[in-house]
Amino acid sequence: MVVALRAEAVAWNRLRGLASVFDEVADTPEGLEAFDRAAFDEILADTANDTVALWNHNPDFLLGRQASGTLTLRAIDDGLEFDLDLPNTSIGNDLRELARRGDLRGASIGYVPGKVRYDQGDAGSVTVNTSVARLRDVSPVTLPAYKGTNGTLALRAAEFGRIEPVRSQLILARARRLSTL
């Protein structure tokens, strides 16, 4: 699986990656869970939705939001992809540097669950999110819960002007349940 974290040579830096992976089971504090391929369809179709991008789910570190056009979300074959225009702030510059160095390898979502189904997997009962009632945030994170497969992390830094592949065990996404709106 490929996760692209890119800093573009334009006025603003861009960070792109998977915030949630479809059909991958993660062991979360709430138990085993996964996301169905259609889990984000309703949220993505809702033009009033205003998901924000935060660093490590911290509302003190706002990175962008859908309403301002600095965050875009879309479902692709592998999962929920985000594309973020990083702000020209200390945290935005720090994130660009962490991605360039290969330290930043994961993302996560803060969400309110919608409909679920229960499947039996090899490790036990799996809660499969078939819909998400509210997508509060998409966050680049230090320690995501969803572990991906080996792949390539690609970064395009403005100062290099080229893509540098870095082989690593990718940690793709972390899902965090939020019990309150």
Tab-separated table of N, CA and C in Angstrom:
chain	number	residue	atom	x	y	z
A	1	MET	N	0.838	-1.165	0.000
A	1	MET	CA	0.000	0.000	0.000
A	1	MET	C	0.886	1.233	0.000
A	2	VAL	N	0.469	2.295	-0.680
A	2	VAL	CA	1.272	3.505	-0.793
A	2	VAL	C	0.594	4.650	-0.064
A	3	VAL	N	1.346	5.340	0.746
A	3	VAL	CA	0.878	6.559	1.376
A	3	VAL	C	1.787	7.667	0.892
A	4	ALA	N	1.198	8.727	0.377
A	4	ALA	CA	1.999	9.839	-0.107
A	4	ALA	C	1.858	11.006	0.848
A	5	LEU	N	2.960	11.459	1.379
A	5	LEU	CA	2.996	12.670	2.176
A	5	LEU	C	3.871	13.629	1.379
A	6	ARG	N	3.284	14.660	0.826
A	6	ARG	CA	4.003	15.501	-0.112
A	6	ARG	C	3.996	16.960	0.308
A	7	ALA	N	5.123	17.619	0.154
A	7	ALA	CA	5.207	19.063	0.341
A	7	ALA	C	5.507	19.656	-1.037
A	8	GLU	N	4.549	20.378	-1.610
A	8	GLU	CA	4.666	20.899	-2.962
A	8	GLU	C	5.418	22.226	-2.977
A	9	ALA	N	6.103	22.505	-4.078
A	9	ALA	CA	6.851	23.755	-4.242
A	9	ALA	C	5.913	24.862	-4.703
A	10	VAL	N	4.977	25.234	-3.854
A	10	VAL	CA	4.045	26.325	-4.124
A	10	VAL	C	3.974	27.183	-2.869
A	11	ALA	N	3.092	28.181	-2.867
A	11	ALA	CA	2.994	29.086	-1.729
A	11	ALA	C	2.686	28.341	-0.428
A	12	TRP	N	1.908	27.273	-0.509
A	12	TRP	CA	1.566	26.491	0.680
A	12	TRP	C	2.055	25.070	0.495
A	13	ASN	N	2.392	24.436	1.590
A	13	ASN	CA	2.814	23.035	1.557
A	13	ASN	C	1.595	22.139	1.522
A	14	ARG	N	1.723	20.989	0.854
A	14	ARG	CA	0.619	20.042	0.757
A	14	ARG	C	1.048	18.716	1.372
A	15	LEU	N	0.148	18.152	2.165
A	15	LEU	CA	0.356	16.860	2.792
A	15	LEU	C	-0.793	15.962	2.376
A	16	ARG	N	-0.478	14.773	1.875
A	16	ARG	CA	-1.514	13.854	1.396
A	16	ARG	C	-1.253	12.468	1.962
A	17	GLY	N	-2.332	11.770	2.327
A	17	GLY	CA	-2.180	10.415	2.825
A	17	GLY	C	-3.526	9.773	3.087
A	18	LEU	N	-3.485	8.572	3.644
A	18	LEU	CA	-4.700	7.853	4.015
A	18	LEU	C	-4.974	8.083	5.490
A	19	ALA	N	-6.165	8.546	5.796
A	19	ALA	CA	-6.562	8.770	7.183
A	19	ALA	C	-7.263	7.548	7.760
A	20	SER	N	-7.832	6.721	6.907
A	20	SER	CA	-8.509	5.501	7.324
A	20	SER	C	-8.364	4.483	6.200
A	21	VAL	N	-8.188	3.232	6.573
A	21	VAL	CA	-7.982	2.162	5.599
A	21	VAL	C	-9.212	1.264	5.576
A	22	PHE	N	-9.688	0.955	4.379
A	22	PHE	CA	-10.851	0.084	4.254
A	22	PHE	C	-10.469	-1.377	4.476
A	23	ASP	N	-11.390	-2.098	5.101
A	23	ASP	CA	-11.297	-3.550	5.252
A	23	ASP	C	-10.025	-4.030	5.958
A	24	GLU	N	-9.456	-3.203	6.817
A	24	GLU	CA	-8.296	-3.598	7.609
A	24	GLU	C	-8.701	-3.579	9.071
A	25	VAL	N	-8.428	-4.657	9.783
A	25	VAL	CA	-8.826	-4.768	11.182
A	25	VAL	C	-7.734	-4.177	12.070
A	26	ALA	N	-8.162	-3.358	13.023
A	26	ALA	CA	-7.240	-2.773	13.999
A	26	ALA	C	-7.706	-3.142	15.399
A	27	ASP	N	-6.743	-3.319	16.280
A	27	ASP	CA	-7.036	-3.609	17.678
A	27	ASP	C	-7.009	-2.281	18.427
A	28	THR	N	-8.189	-1.729	18.703
A	28	THR	CA	-8.316	-0.429	19.370
A	28	THR	C	-8.706	-0.656	20.827
A	29	PRO	N	-8.652	0.381	21.667
A	29	PRO	CA	-9.096	0.209	23.059
A	29	PRO	C	-10.535	-0.290	23.173
A	30	GLU	N	-11.373	0.007	22.162
A	30	GLU	CA	-12.771	-0.436	22.178
A	30	GLU	C	-12.940	-1.852	21.640
A	31	GLY	N	-11.878	-2.458	21.143
A	31	GLY	CA	-11.943	-3.797	20.560
A	31	GLY	C	-11.520	-3.782	19.100
A	32	LEU	N	-11.699	-4.901	18.440
A	32	LEU	CA	-11.335	-5.005	17.035
A	32	LEU	C	-12.338	-4.239	16.188
A	33	GLU	N	-11.829	-3.445	15.246
A	33	GLU	CA	-12.742	-2.701	14.373
A	33	GLU	C	-12.141	-2.530	12.990
A	34	ALA	N	-13.032	-2.214	12.049
A	34	ALA	CA	-12.642	-1.988	10.656
A	34	ALA	C	-13.641	-1.014	10.047
A	35	PHE	N	-13.300	-0.519	8.854
A	35	PHE	CA	-14.178	0.384	8.120
A	35	PHE	C	-14.566	-0.242	6.792
A	36	ASP	N	-15.861	-0.282	6.538
A	36	ASP	CA	-16.410	-0.750	5.274
A	36	ASP	C	-16.081	0.275	4.181
A	37	ARG	N	-16.011	-0.181	2.938
A	37	ARG	CA	-15.695	0.717	1.821
A	37	ARG	C	-16.713	1.844	1.645
A	38	ALA	N	-17.918	1.665	2.132
A	38	ALA	CA	-18.951	2.700	1.987
A	38	ALA	C	-19.118	3.549	3.252
A	39	ALA	N	-18.261	3.369	4.245
A	39	ALA	CA	-18.440	4.025	5.540
A	39	ALA	C	-18.467	5.547	5.468
A	40	PHE	N	-17.764	6.144	4.523
A	40	PHE	CA	-17.668	7.604	4.458
A	40	PHE	C	-18.518	8.219	3.349
A	41	ASP	N	-19.279	7.404	2.642
A	41	ASP	CA	-20.054	7.907	1.490
A	41	ASP	C	-20.996	9.048	1.856
A	42	GLU	N	-21.763	8.887	2.927
A	42	GLU	CA	-22.727	9.932	3.311
A	42	GLU	C	-22.018	11.210	3.752
A	43	ILE	N	-20.976	11.088	4.519
A	43	ILE	CA	-20.222	12.262	4.990
A	43	ILE	C	-19.609	13.006	3.808
A	44	LEU	N	-19.038	12.277	2.871
A	44	LEU	CA	-18.401	12.921	1.717
A	44	LEU	C	-19.420	13.595	0.804
A	45	ALA	N	-20.637	13.076	0.775
A	45	ALA	CA	-21.685	13.672	-0.064
A	45	ALA	C	-22.349	14.879	0.598
A	46	ASP	N	-22.166	15.048	1.895
A	46	ASP	CA	-22.795	16.138	2.638
A	46	ASP	C	-21.989	17.425	2.462
A	47	THR	N	-22.518	18.378	1.705
A	47	THR	CA	-21.801	19.626	1.434
A	47	THR	C	-21.695	20.518	2.676
A	48	ALA	N	-22.491	20.263	3.695
A	48	ALA	CA	-22.417	21.039	4.929
A	48	ALA	C	-21.344	20.504	5.885
A	49	ASN	N	-20.771	19.342	5.574
A	49	ASN	CA	-19.748	18.754	6.436
A	49	ASN	C	-18.515	19.661	6.459
A	50	ASP	N	-17.970	19.905	7.644
A	50	ASP	CA	-16.788	20.748	7.793
A	50	ASP	C	-15.772	20.066	8.695
A	51	THR	N	-15.160	19.017	8.182
A	51	THR	CA	-14.120	18.310	8.916
A	51	THR	C	-12.890	19.202	9.010
A	52	VAL	N	-12.196	19.136	10.137
A	52	VAL	CA	-10.969	19.899	10.307
A	52	VAL	C	-9.773	18.958	10.302
A	53	ALA	N	-8.607	19.495	9.996
A	53	ALA	CA	-7.349	18.762	10.107
A	53	ALA	C	-6.615	19.303	11.326
A	54	LEU	N	-6.196	18.396	12.197
A	54	LEU	CA	-5.500	18.755	13.429
A	54	LEU	C	-4.213	17.942	13.539
A	55	TRP	N	-3.235	18.439	14.241
A	55	TRP	CA	-2.035	17.654	14.535
A	55	TRP	C	-2.317	16.827	15.788
A	56	ASN	N	-2.215	15.516	15.680
A	56	ASN	CA	-2.430	14.580	16.786
A	56	ASN	C	-3.778	14.782	17.491
A	57	HIS	N	-4.821	15.122	16.732
A	57	HIS	CA	-6.181	15.325	17.256
A	57	HIS	C	-6.277	16.489	18.248
A	58	ASN	N	-5.287	17.350	18.293
A	58	ASN	CA	-5.275	18.451	19.254
A	58	ASN	C	-5.899	19.696	18.626
A	59	PRO	N	-7.042	20.181	19.148
A	59	PRO	CA	-7.691	21.355	18.552
A	59	PRO	C	-6.875	22.636	18.676
A	60	ASP	N	-5.831	22.625	19.502
A	60	ASP	CA	-4.937	23.782	19.575
A	60	ASP	C	-4.033	23.886	18.354
A	61	PHE	N	-3.939	22.799	17.570
A	61	PHE	CA	-3.063	22.771	16.405
A	61	PHE	C	-3.875	22.564	15.128
A	62	LEU	N	-4.678	23.556	14.793
A	62	LEU	CA	-5.492	23.520	13.584
A	62	LEU	C	-4.599	23.652	12.354
A	63	LEU	N	-4.783	22.741	11.398
A	63	LEU	CA	-3.990	22.732	10.168
A	63	LEU	C	-4.797	23.144	8.946
A	64	GLY	N	-6.088	22.877	8.957
A	64	GLY	CA	-6.931	23.212	7.816
A	64	GLY	C	-8.346	22.750	8.064
A	65	ARG	N	-9.235	23.087	7.119
A	65	ARG	CA	-10.620	22.652	7.240
A	65	ARG	C	-11.257	22.637	5.857
A	66	GLN	N	-12.293	21.808	5.746
A	66	GLN	CA	-12.995	21.692	4.475
A	66	GLN	C	-13.641	23.004	4.059
A	67	ALA	N	-14.273	23.710	4.986
A	67	ALA	CA	-15.019	24.922	4.646
A	67	ALA	C	-14.132	25.989	4.015
A	68	SER	N	-12.863	26.020	4.384
A	68	SER	CA	-11.964	27.026	3.821
A	68	SER	C	-11.254	26.530	2.558
A	69	GLY	N	-11.445	25.248	2.236
A	69	GLY	CA	-10.803	24.683	1.045
A	69	GLY	C	-9.371	24.231	1.273
A	70	THR	N	-8.908	24.255	2.525
A	70	THR	CA	-7.535	23.831	2.797
A	70	THR	C	-7.425	22.343	3.102
A	71	LEU	N	-8.558	21.658	3.201
A	71	LEU	CA	-8.603	20.208	3.403
A	71	LEU	C	-9.604	19.616	2.436
A	72	THR	N	-9.178	18.626	1.673
A	72	THR	CA	-10.104	17.882	0.818
A	72	THR	C	-10.018	16.404	1.193
A	73	LEU	N	-11.157	15.754	1.105
A	73	LEU	CA	-11.273	14.340	1.442
A	73	LEU	C	-11.921	13.604	0.286
A	74	ARG	N	-11.493	12.366	0.066
A	74	ARG	CA	-12.145	11.540	-0.940
A	74	ARG	C	-11.866	10.073	-0.640
A	75	ALA	N	-12.822	9.248	-1.024
A	75	ALA	CA	-12.652	7.807	-0.880
A	75	ALA	C	-11.954	7.283	-2.124
A	76	ILE	N	-10.892	6.522	-1.919
A	76	ILE	CA	-10.195	5.848	-3.008
A	76	ILE	C	-10.250	4.351	-2.719
A	77	ASP	N	-9.686	3.523	-3.557
A	77	ASP	CA	-9.767	2.076	-3.372
A	77	ASP	C	-9.247	1.609	-2.010
A	78	ASP	N	-8.191	2.243	-1.508
A	78	ASP	CA	-7.567	1.796	-0.271
A	78	ASP	C	-8.201	2.348	0.996
A	79	GLY	N	-8.827	3.538	0.904
A	79	GLY	CA	-9.383	4.132	2.113
A	79	GLY	C	-9.770	5.580	1.917
A	80	LEU	N	-9.840	6.305	3.013
A	80	LEU	CA	-10.194	7.720	2.999
A	80	LEU	C	-8.908	8.529	2.831
A	81	GLU	N	-8.794	9.206	1.698
A	81	GLU	CA	-7.601	10.004	1.410
A	81	GLU	C	-7.843	11.457	1.796
A	82	PHE	N	-6.837	12.081	2.377
A	82	PHE	CA	-6.904	13.511	2.671
A	82	PHE	C	-5.818	14.236	1.888
A	83	ASP	N	-6.099	15.479	1.548
A	83	ASP	CA	-5.137	16.350	0.878
A	83	ASP	C	-5.206	17.674	1.617
A	84	LEU	N	-4.117	18.058	2.249
A	84	LEU	CA	-4.101	19.178	3.168
A	84	LEU	C	-3.092	20.226	2.725
A	85	ASP	N	-3.547	21.472	2.621
A	85	ASP	CA	-2.644	22.606	2.412
A	85	ASP	C	-2.132	23.004	3.784
A	86	LEU	N	-0.866	22.685	4.063
A	86	LEU	CA	-0.314	23.022	5.369
A	86	LEU	C	-0.183	24.533	5.525
A	87	PRO	N	-0.518	25.058	6.704
A	87	PRO	CA	-0.389	26.499	6.911
A	87	PRO	C	1.078	26.910	7.042
A	88	ASN	N	1.359	28.158	6.758
A	88	ASN	CA	2.700	28.701	6.919
A	88	ASN	C	2.843	29.167	8.372
A	89	THR	N	2.845	28.189	9.271
A	89	THR	CA	2.960	28.418	10.709
A	89	THR	C	4.056	27.515	11.241
A	90	SER	N	4.402	27.673	12.492
A	90	SER	CA	5.445	26.821	13.057
A	90	SER	C	5.039	25.347	13.000
A	91	ILE	N	3.791	25.020	13.334
A	91	ILE	CA	3.363	23.614	13.298
A	91	ILE	C	3.303	23.091	11.862
A	92	GLY	N	2.852	23.923	10.922
A	92	GLY	CA	2.835	23.517	9.513
A	92	GLY	C	4.240	23.230	9.002
A	93	ASN	N	5.185	24.090	9.344
A	93	ASN	CA	6.575	23.883	8.930
A	93	ASN	C	7.179	22.671	9.620
A	94	ASP	N	6.832	22.457	10.888
A	94	ASP	CA	7.322	21.274	11.603
A	94	ASP	C	6.814	19.992	10.940
A	95	LEU	N	5.540	19.965	10.564
A	95	LEU	CA	4.975	18.772	9.923
A	95	LEU	C	5.646	18.495	8.581
A	96	ARG	N	5.893	19.560	7.804
A	96	ARG	CA	6.576	19.379	6.527
A	96	ARG	C	7.953	18.763	6.747
A	97	GLU	N	8.666	19.229	7.742
A	97	GLU	CA	10.001	18.697	8.031
A	97	GLU	C	9.936	17.256	8.522
A	98	LEU	N	8.970	16.948	9.380
A	98	LEU	CA	8.816	15.564	9.852
A	98	LEU	C	8.506	14.618	8.690
A	99	ALA	N	7.686	15.053	7.749
A	99	ALA	CA	7.372	14.234	6.573
A	99	ALA	C	8.605	14.086	5.689
A	100	ARG	N	9.337	15.170	5.501
A	100	ARG	CA	10.541	15.124	4.656
A	100	ARG	C	11.562	14.141	5.217
A	101	ARG	N	11.715	14.126	6.548
A	101	ARG	CA	12.685	13.237	7.188
A	101	ARG	C	12.222	11.792	7.258
A	102	GLY	N	10.934	11.557	7.027
A	102	GLY	CA	10.400	10.202	7.114
A	102	GLY	C	9.903	9.843	8.503
A	103	ASP	N	9.835	10.810	9.413
A	103	ASP	CA	9.360	10.552	10.771
A	103	ASP	C	7.838	10.473	10.848
A	104	LEU	N	7.165	11.223	10.009
A	104	LEU	CA	5.702	11.268	10.003
A	104	LEU	C	5.191	10.247	9.004
A	105	ARG	N	4.542	9.196	9.514
A	105	ARG	CA	4.122	8.099	8.650
A	105	ARG	C	2.680	7.681	8.852
A	106	GLY	N	1.935	8.379	9.663
A	106	GLY	CA	0.587	7.914	9.945
A	106	GLY	C	-0.418	9.031	10.052
A	107	ALA	N	-1.663	8.645	9.962
A	107	ALA	CA	-2.776	9.575	10.098
A	107	ALA	C	-3.899	8.859	10.822
A	108	SER	N	-4.908	9.622	11.213
A	108	SER	CA	-5.985	9.095	12.023
A	108	SER	C	-7.232	9.924	11.795
A	109	ILE	N	-8.351	9.398	12.267
A	109	ILE	CA	-9.592	10.163	12.200
A	109	ILE	C	-10.226	10.204	13.582
A	110	GLY	N	-10.926	11.300	13.848
A	110	GLY	CA	-11.793	11.401	15.007
A	110	GLY	C	-13.214	11.389	14.474
A	111	TYR	N	-14.026	10.448	14.921
A	111	TYR	CA	-15.347	10.287	14.319
A	111	TYR	C	-16.378	9.835	15.328
A	112	VAL	N	-17.631	10.042	14.956
A	112	VAL	CA	-18.765	9.510	15.695
A	112	VAL	C	-19.323	8.373	14.847
A	113	PRO	N	-19.386	7.157	15.387
A	113	PRO	CA	-19.848	6.030	14.583
A	113	PRO	C	-21.310	6.179	14.163
A	114	GLY	N	-21.602	5.625	13.019
A	114	GLY	CA	-22.978	5.542	12.535
A	114	GLY	C	-23.436	4.105	12.677
A	115	LYS	N	-23.797	3.494	11.559
A	115	LYS	CA	-24.230	2.102	11.569
A	115	LYS	C	-23.017	1.175	11.608
A	116	VAL	N	-23.193	0.049	12.278
A	116	VAL	CA	-22.135	-0.956	12.366
A	116	VAL	C	-22.715	-2.341	12.114
A	117	ARG	N	-21.860	-3.256	11.771
A	117	ARG	CA	-22.214	-4.668	11.726
A	117	ARG	C	-21.104	-5.415	12.461
A	118	TYR	N	-21.392	-6.623	12.872
A	118	TYR	CA	-20.425	-7.404	13.623
A	118	TYR	C	-20.050	-8.634	12.810
A	119	ASP	N	-18.785	-8.772	12.522
A	119	ASP	CA	-18.261	-9.921	11.787
A	119	ASP	C	-17.399	-10.750	12.725
A	120	GLN	N	-17.295	-12.019	12.424
A	120	GLN	CA	-16.419	-12.885	13.193
A	120	GLN	C	-15.123	-13.057	12.417
A	121	GLY	N	-14.005	-12.634	13.011
A	121	GLY	CA	-12.700	-12.773	12.381
A	121	GLY	C	-11.866	-13.812	13.092
A	122	ASP	N	-10.649	-14.012	12.612
A	122	ASP	CA	-9.748	-14.994	13.229
A	122	ASP	C	-9.440	-14.651	14.681
A	123	ALA	N	-9.369	-13.366	14.996
A	123	ALA	CA	-9.012	-12.931	16.344
A	123	ALA	C	-10.225	-12.634	17.216
A	124	GLY	N	-11.428	-12.826	16.689
A	124	GLY	CA	-12.631	-12.567	17.465
A	124	GLY	C	-13.622	-11.708	16.727
A	125	SER	N	-14.570	-11.140	17.469
A	125	SER	CA	-15.616	-10.319	16.886
A	125	SER	C	-15.047	-8.971	16.448
A	126	VAL	N	-15.396	-8.558	15.233
A	126	VAL	CA	-14.916	-7.310	14.661
A	126	VAL	C	-16.107	-6.380	14.443
A	127	THR	N	-16.020	-5.166	14.987
A	127	THR	CA	-17.022	-4.141	14.731
A	127	THR	C	-16.650	-3.462	13.426
A	128	VAL	N	-17.515	-3.588	12.425
A	128	VAL	CA	-17.250	-2.978	11.120
A	128	VAL	C	-18.132	-1.745	10.988
A	129	ASN	N	-17.508	-0.588	10.880
A	129	ASN	CA	-18.240	0.661	10.680
A	129	ASN	C	-18.729	0.706	9.241
A	130	THR	N	-20.042	0.622	9.063
A	130	THR	CA	-20.601	0.686	7.709
A	130	THR	C	-20.988	2.113	7.340
A	131	SER	N	-21.089	2.988	8.352
A	131	SER	CA	-21.281	4.418	8.100
A	131	SER	C	-20.697	5.205	9.266
A	132	VAL	N	-20.367	6.442	8.995
A	132	VAL	CA	-19.834	7.353	10.002
A	132	VAL	C	-20.841	8.490	10.138
A	133	ALA	N	-21.337	8.722	11.357
A	133	ALA	CA	-22.333	9.766	11.577
A	133	ALA	C	-21.716	11.158	11.488
A	134	ARG	N	-20.484	11.288	11.983
A	134	ARG	CA	-19.800	12.581	11.925
A	134	ARG	C	-18.300	12.351	11.868
A	135	LEU	N	-17.648	13.012	10.955
A	135	LEU	CA	-16.197	12.970	10.849
A	135	LEU	C	-15.676	14.282	11.408
A	136	ARG	N	-15.204	14.237	12.645
A	136	ARG	CA	-14.768	15.457	13.333
A	136	ARG	C	-13.434	15.952	12.830
A	137	ASP	N	-12.454	15.050	12.739
A	137	ASP	CA	-11.134	15.500	12.303
A	137	ASP	C	-10.373	14.418	11.572
A	138	VAL	N	-9.440	14.868	10.771
A	138	VAL	CA	-8.428	14.056	10.109
A	138	VAL	C	-7.110	14.591	10.627
A	139	SER	N	-6.260	13.709	11.134
A	139	SER	CA	-5.052	14.174	11.799
A	139	SER	C	-3.817	13.374	11.425
A	140	PRO	N	-2.760	14.055	10.966
A	140	PRO	CA	-1.465	13.382	10.966
A	140	PRO	C	-1.130	13.093	12.430
A	141	VAL	N	-0.655	11.885	12.727
A	141	VAL	CA	-0.406	11.502	14.110
A	141	VAL	C	0.943	10.804	14.258
A	142	THR	N	1.414	10.795	15.494
A	142	THR	CA	2.666	10.138	15.823
A	142	THR	C	2.490	8.632	15.928
A	143	LEU	N	1.396	8.185	16.561
A	143	LEU	CA	1.187	6.758	16.841
A	143	LEU	C	-0.182	6.294	16.366
A	144	PRO	N	-0.339	5.987	15.082
A	144	PRO	CA	-1.629	5.500	14.589
A	144	PRO	C	-1.893	4.057	15.002
A	145	ALA	N	-3.174	3.682	15.062
A	145	ALA	CA	-3.563	2.333	15.472
A	145	ALA	C	-3.579	1.345	14.308
A	146	TYR	N	-3.931	1.803	13.103
A	146	TYR	CA	-4.012	0.899	11.962
A	146	TYR	C	-2.631	0.709	11.363
A	147	LYS	N	-2.170	-0.535	11.359
A	147	LYS	CA	-0.850	-0.833	10.807
A	147	LYS	C	-1.034	-1.305	9.365
A	148	GLY	N	-0.291	-0.732	8.471
A	148	GLY	CA	-0.381	-1.079	7.060
A	148	GLY	C	0.637	-2.129	6.683
A	149	THR	N	0.719	-2.354	5.400
A	149	THR	CA	1.698	-3.295	4.877
A	149	THR	C	2.941	-2.535	4.445
A	150	ASN	N	4.007	-3.269	4.085
A	150	ASN	CA	5.196	-2.612	3.573
A	150	ASN	C	4.844	-1.840	2.317
A	151	GLY	N	5.446	-0.704	2.146
A	151	GLY	CA	5.158	0.111	0.982
A	151	GLY	C	6.146	1.239	0.868
A	152	THR	N	5.779	2.265	0.167
A	152	THR	CA	6.647	3.397	-0.079
A	152	THR	C	6.014	4.658	0.465
A	153	LEU	N	6.797	5.423	1.169
A	153	LEU	CA	6.399	6.747	1.621
A	153	LEU	C	7.098	7.732	0.712
A	154	ALA	N	6.332	8.529	-0.018
A	154	ALA	CA	6.927	9.466	-0.970
A	154	ALA	C	6.731	10.886	-0.480
A	155	LEU	N	7.787	11.667	-0.555
A	155	LEU	CA	7.748	13.058	-0.137
A	155	LEU	C	8.372	13.901	-1.231
A	156	ARG	N	7.677	14.977	-1.595
A	156	ARG	CA	8.280	15.926	-2.519
A	156	ARG	C	8.504	17.205	-1.742
A	157	ALA	N	9.749	17.502	-1.449
A	157	ALA	CA	10.071	18.706	-0.691
A	157	ALA	C	10.440	19.822	-1.655
A	158	ALA	N	10.003	21.031	-1.359
A	158	ALA	CA	10.252	22.180	-2.226
A	158	ALA	C	11.742	22.380	-2.456
A	159	GLU	N	12.549	22.150	-1.424
A	159	GLU	CA	13.975	22.391	-1.566
A	159	GLU	C	14.685	21.318	-2.398
A	160	PHE	N	14.061	20.138	-2.577
A	160	PHE	CA	14.663	19.094	-3.388
A	160	PHE	C	14.076	19.044	-4.788
A	161	GLY	N	12.785	19.340	-4.916
A	161	GLY	CA	12.140	19.348	-6.218
A	161	GLY	C	12.034	17.983	-6.865
A	162	ARG	N	12.134	16.921	-6.100
A	162	ARG	CA	12.021	15.564	-6.643
A	162	ARG	C	11.378	14.666	-5.591
A	163	ILE	N	10.914	13.498	-6.029
A	163	ILE	CA	10.293	12.546	-5.098
A	163	ILE	C	11.365	11.591	-4.600
A	164	GLU	N	11.421	11.417	-3.282
A	164	GLU	CA	12.369	10.495	-2.676
A	164	GLU	C	11.609	9.350	-2.013
A	165	PRO	N	11.708	8.119	-2.536
A	165	PRO	CA	11.021	7.009	-1.872
A	165	PRO	C	11.782	6.560	-0.625
A	166	VAL	N	11.053	6.200	0.397
A	166	VAL	CA	11.622	5.703	1.638
A	166	VAL	C	10.899	4.397	1.959
A	167	ARG	N	11.623	3.269	1.998
A	167	ARG	CA	11.025	1.972	2.308
A	167	ARG	C	10.855	1.846	3.814
A	168	SER	N	9.703	1.433	4.236
A	168	SER	CA	9.472	1.264	5.663
A	168	SER	C	8.206	0.459	5.900
A	169	GLN	N	8.035	0.037	7.130
A	169	GLN	CA	6.764	-0.543	7.550
A	169	GLN	C	5.824	0.639	7.736
A	170	LEU	N	4.796	0.711	6.905
A	170	LEU	CA	3.898	1.863	6.965
A	170	LEU	C	2.826	1.649	8.016
A	171	ILE	N	2.598	2.666	8.763
A	171	ILE	CA	1.469	2.709	9.674
A	171	ILE	C	0.512	3.696	9.048
A	172	LEU	N	-0.601	3.227	8.558
A	172	LEU	CA	-1.448	4.037	7.695
A	172	LEU	C	-2.481	4.887	8.411
A	173	ALA	N	-3.164	4.342	9.349
A	173	ALA	CA	-4.262	5.144	9.887
A	173	ALA	C	-4.646	4.680	11.269
A	174	ARG	N	-5.239	5.570	12.016
A	174	ARG	CA	-5.752	5.228	13.335
A	174	ARG	C	-7.169	5.761	13.425
A	175	ALA	N	-8.046	4.937	13.914
A	175	ALA	CA	-9.423	5.388	14.092
A	175	ALA	C	-9.649	5.578	15.586
A	176	ARG	N	-10.157	6.703	15.940
A	176	ARG	CA	-10.437	6.977	17.348
A	176	ARG	C	-11.902	7.325	17.493
A	177	ARG	N	-12.603	6.585	18.324
A	177	ARG	CA	-14.025	6.834	18.526
A	177	ARG	C	-14.207	8.015	19.464
A	178	LEU	N	-15.123	8.842	19.098
A	178	LEU	CA	-15.494	9.963	19.951
A	178	LEU	C	-16.916	9.733	20.437
A	179	SER	N	-17.088	9.740	21.715
A	179	SER	CA	-18.406	9.435	22.262
A	179	SER	C	-19.320	10.632	22.346
A	180	THR	N	-18.773	11.820	22.184
A	180	THR	CA	-19.613	13.023	22.238
A	180	THR	C	-19.460	13.809	20.957
A	181	LEU	N	-20.443	14.609	20.641
A	181	LEU	CA	-20.364	15.479	19.478
A	181	LEU	C	-19.569	16.649	19.845
